Amino acid sequence: MATKQKHIGLVRNDAYLEPYEEAIRGRHDHALWKLNQLTKNGKKMLSDFANGHEYYGLHKTTRGWVFREWAPNATELYLVGDFNDWSETVKYRAKRIEGTGNWELKLSEKAIKHGDLYKMRVHWNGGEGERIPAWCRRVVQDEETKIFSAQVWNPEPYKWKKQHFNPTTSPLLIYECHIGMGQDAEKVGSYTEFKDNVLPRIVRDGYNCIQIMAVQEHPYYGSFGYHVSSFFAASSRFGTPEELKALIDAAHQQGIAVIMDIVHSHAVKNEVEGLGNLAGDPHQYFYSGDRRVHPAWDSLCFDYGKDDVVHFLLSNCKYWLTEFHFDGFRFDGVTSMLYYSHGLGEAFCNYGDYFNGHEDDNAICYLTLANLLIHEVNKHSITIAEEVSGIPGLAAKFTDGGMGFDYRMAMNIPDFWIKTIKELPDEDWKPSAIFWEMKNRRVDERTISYCESHDQALVGDKTIIFRLIDADMYWHFKTGDENELVHRGIALHKMIRLVTAAAINGGYLNFMGNEFGHPEWIDFPREGNGWSYKYARRQWNLVDNLELDYHYLGDFDRAMLGVIKSEKGFNKTPVQEIWHNDDDQILAFMRGDLIFVFNFSPTHSYTDYGFLVPVGAYDVVLNTDAKAFGGNGLADDTVTHITNYDPLYADARKEWLKLYIPARSAVVVKKN
């Protein structure tokens, strides 16, 4: 009698996936097959396969210099630059390595020097062109001509002050940031300015991780770093690679993890600066036919079915981890990778929508391998998927049939808040709906919750504070001069953040400046705004000015994170609902010794509102209505609240906790 096959972990955790178990196993087996192929059936580590950055590109050796490039369609390849007047010469002509698509050039130590600008000049059947090498580690732009070139880079090696760092991830509190727009001044900020001016704020505010956008070199500043041209080059707009390393090193010394917003979902179409037509073959790195160009992003889509492309991308992951000591990655555009449609125009209403044959199995395999590699290089690494379709298994263990991400972005939450603020009057905000949305996630996958990210701060959208207050921020945001709209906005801004952060099961994310209600949208320099930097910056002076209301929001954010971190093992504490009443607009839930109570009613305050809680004495540790946070200060938060005995619940060791809860406020009490 045949033994029934044991269900794979994903299906054991969710019986509704049983009809799709064959597909789940197929994806898992595909990744195992590719893993075995790349590791010679386990004789090598996957990390050994991902060393392309050590072979390709320009490297200084004990005998001089060696340059290598993968360009199978090329017929001739030269290096041209400052060292040979940008002309093709025999001395700088590379040779094809027999039987491969690789080209190699060996040079004496004096043939090139640190700081020289250079490019490849590539010939192919029917054409030629200047190109920036795909594996180069340094790209700079001429300020006058705006032309990008590779640059010979061989400084003294950076000496790390913090050699080994293990990030704190329980919970993970992420400060999403952009180096260039991190300064007050109307300019492009630098790695060093960020290290000196912004990092201390992040430390003081209580975040334990920064997520840096736009690290990989990109031709157009206004792309926010998402149209990458040189995947191994840290953007020179912000400084040198050593200055980026110094920023990461300084963060580690302060106990702050640093993850990178990595873009492997697509590449810029540019041919001179990017990979679009490196050697006369537009499909060298990318899909052919209709799948080559992303219809919404006007960019190129990697062909994850090619081993050489997988080699390039996996090596890219390892490079940033080992060379720069990044602690992990937030993978951008994962939905676009997973589906032939890029997820465009699809609703994803039921499980069948994730298993109907429109998934790119090669991309799923690549993402799975990337997670295996990253955690092999550093078991403490953090990986986060930006994914909107809700595909099951994305942040589940590989051994359970998942793709192996540590976290997935809870992208439903900001959408929920936008919809609620836009469409519902305050009296129709339902605590049951709010609580359900905050907890709407798979039990076997951790998430990063957030109210808003950089997406909601861009021109064409609105941040939460602007949706709540709009133009009155410019006229009534001075202490003592607030109108009712401003009071409402300040109150709800704090409550929205608190209920989102309090219900996390992995981490919480905030985009820089949003914690204090930064009043301006983000608009990078472009032709339409006269190439102005006015809206591509952060006005820290606003939160530093105690005469303005911004500091109330910033102070509250700091206090909120402190309360969350005060509960040991916060992520491991279950989110236990105590009470909700949609008519009263009251919500209460517990995590460990912390009890979170919310009154979303815009008009009704409640005296002695009772909740059944574990017997004990409770102290107020946070109150959104406190005067220190721009509230009315209606409650006496110095009072210790003792539970009231009720014989009906004596066996359950529960008693009544009775609180005064002003309208449109929240309070957190902790059992002492």
mmCIF file with all atom_site columns, N, CA, C and O in Angstrom, residues 60 65 113-115 137-138 151-159 240-243 245 323:
data_model
loop_
_atom_site.group_PDB
_atom_site.id
_atom_site.type_symbol
_atom_site.label_atom_id
_atom_site.label_alt_id
_atom_site.label_comp_id
_atom_site.label_asym_id
_atom_site.label_entity_id
_atom_site.label_seq_id
_atom_site.pdbx_PDB_ins_code
_atom_site.Cartn_x
_atom_site.Cartn_y
_atom_site.Cartn_z
_atom_site.occupancy
_atom_site.B_iso_or_equiv
_atom_site.pdbx_formal_charge
_atom_site.auth_seq_id
_atom_site.auth_comp_id
_atom_site.auth_asym_id
_atom_site.auth_atom_id
_atom_site.pdbx_PDB_model_num
ATOM 1  N N  . LYS A 1 60  ? 42.907 45.620 -9.755  1.00 0.00 ? 60  LYS A N  1
ATOM 2  C CA . LYS A 1 60  ? 44.355 45.763 -9.569  1.00 0.00 ? 60  LYS A CA 1
ATOM 3  C C  . LYS A 1 60  ? 44.894 44.441 -9.044  1.00 0.00 ? 60  LYS A C  1
ATOM 4  O O  . LYS A 1 60  ? 44.334 43.858 -8.102  1.00 0.00 ? 60  LYS A O  1
ATOM 5  N N  . TRP A 1 65  ? 47.093 45.402 -13.892 1.00 0.00 ? 65  TRP A N  1
ATOM 6  C CA . TRP A 1 65  ? 45.634 45.500 -13.960 1.00 0.00 ? 65  TRP A CA 1
ATOM 7  C C  . TRP A 1 65  ? 45.076 44.402 -14.856 1.00 0.00 ? 65  TRP A C  1
ATOM 8  O O  . TRP A 1 65  ? 45.717 43.998 -15.828 1.00 0.00 ? 65  TRP A O  1
ATOM 9  N N  . LYS A 1 113 ? 45.678 54.761 -14.117 1.00 0.00 ? 113 LYS A N  1
ATOM 10 C CA . LYS A 1 113 ? 45.885 55.203 -12.733 1.00 0.00 ? 113 LYS A CA 1
ATOM 11 C C  . LYS A 1 113 ? 44.553 55.558 -12.088 1.00 0.00 ? 113 LYS A C  1
ATOM 12 O O  . LYS A 1 113 ? 43.548 55.814 -12.770 1.00 0.00 ? 113 LYS A O  1
ATOM 13 N N  . HIS A 1 114 ? 44.568 55.585 -10.776 1.00 0.00 ? 114 HIS A N  1
ATOM 14 C CA . HIS A 1 114 ? 43.390 55.939 -9.991  1.00 0.00 ? 114 HIS A CA 1
ATOM 15 C C  . HIS A 1 114 ? 42.834 57.283 -10.451 1.00 0.00 ? 114 HIS A C  1
ATOM 16 O O  . HIS A 1 114 ? 43.558 58.260 -10.587 1.00 0.00 ? 114 HIS A O  1
ATOM 17 N N  . GLY A 1 115 ? 41.527 57.305 -10.722 1.00 0.00 ? 115 GLY A N  1
ATOM 18 C CA . GLY A 1 115 ? 40.877 58.544 -11.131 1.00 0.00 ? 115 GLY A CA 1
ATOM 19 C C  . GLY A 1 115 ? 40.674 58.690 -12.622 1.00 0.00 ? 115 GLY A C  1
ATOM 20 O O  . GLY A 1 115 ? 39.883 59.545 -13.058 1.00 0.00 ? 115 GLY A O  1
ATOM 21 N N  . ARG A 1 137 ? 32.617 49.407 -10.909 1.00 0.00 ? 137 ARG A N  1
ATOM 22 C CA . ARG A 1 137 ? 32.262 49.747 -9.532  1.00 0.00 ? 137 ARG A CA 1
ATOM 23 C C  . ARG A 1 137 ? 32.226 51.255 -9.277  1.00 0.00 ? 137 ARG A C  1
ATOM 24 O O  . ARG A 1 137 ? 31.923 51.669 -8.160  1.00 0.00 ? 137 ARG A O  1
ATOM 25 N N  . ARG A 1 138 ? 32.572 52.039 -10.267 1.00 0.00 ? 138 ARG A N  1
ATOM 26 C CA . ARG A 1 138 ? 32.592 53.479 -10.075 1.00 0.00 ? 138 ARG A CA 1
ATOM 27 C C  . ARG A 1 138 ? 32.206 54.158 -11.383 1.00 0.00 ? 138 ARG A C  1
ATOM 28 O O  . ARG A 1 138 ? 32.822 53.940 -12.424 1.00 0.00 ? 138 ARG A O  1
ATOM 29 N N  . GLN A 1 151 ? 35.119 55.058 -13.955 1.00 0.00 ? 151 GLN A N  1
ATOM 30 C CA . GLN A 1 151 ? 36.310 55.677 -13.387 1.00 0.00 ? 151 GLN A CA 1
ATOM 31 C C  . GLN A 1 151 ? 37.169 54.619 -12.708 1.00 0.00 ? 151 GLN A C  1
ATOM 32 O O  . GLN A 1 151 ? 36.664 53.784 -11.952 1.00 0.00 ? 151 GLN A O  1
ATOM 33 N N  . VAL A 1 152 ? 38.469 54.666 -13.008 1.00 0.00 ? 152 VAL A N  1
ATOM 34 C CA . VAL A 1 152 ? 39.405 53.781 -12.325 1.00 0.00 ? 152 VAL A CA 1
ATOM 35 C C  . VAL A 1 152 ? 39.392 54.150 -10.844 1.00 0.00 ? 152 VAL A C  1
ATOM 36 O O  . VAL A 1 152 ? 39.574 55.320 -10.485 1.00 0.00 ? 152 VAL A O  1
ATOM 37 N N  . TRP A 1 153 ? 39.164 53.158 -9.996  1.00 0.00 ? 153 TRP A N  1
ATOM 38 C CA . TRP A 1 153 ? 39.024 53.448 -8.567  1.00 0.00 ? 153 TRP A CA 1
ATOM 39 C C  . TRP A 1 153 ? 39.869 52.479 -7.766  1.00 0.00 ? 153 TRP A C  1
ATOM 40 O O  . TRP A 1 153 ? 39.582 51.291 -7.678  1.00 0.00 ? 153 TRP A O  1
ATOM 41 N N  . ASN A 1 154 ? 40.952 53.006 -7.181  1.00 0.00 ? 154 ASN A N  1
ATOM 42 C CA . ASN A 1 154 ? 41.862 52.157 -6.418  1.00 0.00 ? 154 ASN A CA 1
ATOM 43 C C  . ASN A 1 154 ? 42.454 52.930 -5.248  1.00 0.00 ? 154 ASN A C  1
ATOM 44 O O  . ASN A 1 154 ? 43.657 53.133 -5.156  1.00 0.00 ? 154 ASN A O  1
ATOM 45 N N  . PRO A 1 155 ? 41.599 53.390 -4.320  1.00 0.00 ? 155 PRO A N  1
ATOM 46 C CA . PRO A 1 155 ? 42.099 54.137 -3.169  1.00 0.00 ? 155 PRO A CA 1
ATOM 47 C C  . PRO A 1 155 ? 42.648 53.187 -2.110  1.00 0.00 ? 155 PRO A C  1
ATOM 48 O O  . PRO A 1 155 ? 42.617 51.962 -2.273  1.00 0.00 ? 155 PRO A O  1
ATOM 49 N N  . GLU A 1 156 ? 43.123 53.763 -1.023  1.00 0.00 ? 156 GLU A N  1
ATOM 50 C CA . GLU A 1 156 ? 43.486 52.937 0.127   1.00 0.00 ? 156 GLU A CA 1
ATOM 51 C C  . GLU A 1 156 ? 42.238 52.217 0.619   1.00 0.00 ? 156 GLU A C  1
ATOM 52 O O  . GLU A 1 156 ? 41.169 52.826 0.739   1.00 0.00 ? 156 GLU A O  1
ATOM 53 N N  . PRO A 1 157 ? 42.308 50.921 0.888   1.00 0.00 ? 157 PRO A N  1
ATOM 54 C CA . PRO A 1 157 ? 41.115 50.193 1.337   1.00 0.00 ? 157 PRO A CA 1
ATOM 55 C C  . PRO A 1 157 ? 40.529 50.813 2.602   1.00 0.00 ? 157 PRO A C  1
ATOM 56 O O  . PRO A 1 157 ? 41.269 51.259 3.487   1.00 0.00 ? 157 PRO A O  1
ATOM 57 N N  . TYR A 1 158 ? 39.196 50.841 2.665   1.00 0.00 ? 158 TYR A N  1
ATOM 58 C CA . TYR A 1 158 ? 38.528 51.388 3.841   1.00 0.00 ? 158 TYR A CA 1
ATOM 59 C C  . TYR A 1 158 ? 38.779 50.464 5.038   1.00 0.00 ? 158 TYR A C  1
ATOM 60 O O  . TYR A 1 158 ? 38.685 49.240 4.926   1.00 0.00 ? 158 TYR A O  1
ATOM 61 N N  . LYS A 1 159 ? 39.103 51.045 6.185   1.00 0.00 ? 159 LYS A N  1
ATOM 62 C CA . LYS A 1 159 ? 39.337 50.269 7.401   1.00 0.00 ? 159 LYS A CA 1
ATOM 63 C C  . LYS A 1 159 ? 38.093 50.338 8.287   1.00 0.00 ? 159 LYS A C  1
ATOM 64 O O  . LYS A 1 159 ? 37.772 51.393 8.842   1.00 0.00 ? 159 LYS A O  1
ATOM 65 N N  . THR A 1 240 ? 31.849 59.172 -2.539  1.00 0.00 ? 240 THR A N  1
ATOM 66 C CA . THR A 1 240 ? 32.681 58.039 -2.936  1.00 0.00 ? 240 THR A CA 1
ATOM 67 C C  . THR A 1 240 ? 32.202 56.752 -2.259  1.00 0.00 ? 240 THR A C  1
ATOM 68 O O  . THR A 1 240 ? 31.480 56.790 -1.260  1.00 0.00 ? 240 THR A O  1
ATOM 69 N N  . PRO A 1 241 ? 32.645 55.613 -2.781  1.00 0.00 ? 241 PRO A N  1
ATOM 70 C CA . PRO A 1 241 ? 32.301 54.348 -2.111  1.00 0.00 ? 241 PRO A CA 1
ATOM 71 C C  . PRO A 1 241 ? 32.789 54.306 -0.667  1.00 0.00 ? 241 PRO A C  1
ATOM 72 O O  . PRO A 1 241 ? 32.108 53.757 0.209   1.00 0.00 ? 241 PRO A O  1
ATOM 73 N N  . GLU A 1 242 ? 33.941 54.902 -0.413  1.00 0.00 ? 242 GLU A N  1
ATOM 74 C CA . GLU A 1 242 ? 34.480 54.897 0.946   1.00 0.00 ? 242 GLU A CA 1
ATOM 75 C C  . GLU A 1 242 ? 33.609 55.721 1.886   1.00 0.00 ? 242 GLU A C  1
ATOM 76 O O  . GLU A 1 242 ? 33.469 55.389 3.075   1.00 0.00 ? 242 GLU A O  1
ATOM 77 N N  . GLU A 1 243 ? 33.003 56.787 1.367   1.00 0.00 ? 243 GLU A N  1
ATOM 78 C CA . GLU A 1 243 ? 32.117 57.601 2.193   1.00 0.00 ? 243 GLU A CA 1
ATOM 79 C C  . GLU A 1 243 ? 30.813 56.866 2.503   1.00 0.00 ? 243 GLU A C  1
ATOM 80 O O  . GLU A 1 243 ? 30.247 57.020 3.588   1.00 0.00 ? 243 GLU A O  1
ATOM 81 N N  . LYS A 1 245 ? 30.718 53.581 2.794   1.00 0.00 ? 245 LYS A N  1
ATOM 82 C CA . LYS A 1 245 ? 31.155 52.608 3.795   1.00 0.00 ? 245 LYS A CA 1
ATOM 83 C C  . LYS A 1 245 ? 31.258 53.255 5.174   1.00 0.00 ? 245 LYS A C  1
ATOM 84 O O  . LYS A 1 245 ? 30.876 52.642 6.193   1.00 0.00 ? 245 LYS A O  1
ATOM 85 N N  . GLU A 1 323 ? 31.267 43.738 0.235   1.00 0.00 ? 323 GLU A N  1
ATOM 86 C CA . GLU A 1 323 ? 32.110 44.917 -0.002  1.00 0.00 ? 323 GLU A CA 1
ATOM 87 C C  . GLU A 1 323 ? 31.681 46.099 0.857   1.00 0.00 ? 323 GLU A C  1
ATOM 88 O O  . GLU A 1 323 ? 32.518 46.859 1.351   1.00 0.00 ? 323 GLU A O  1
#
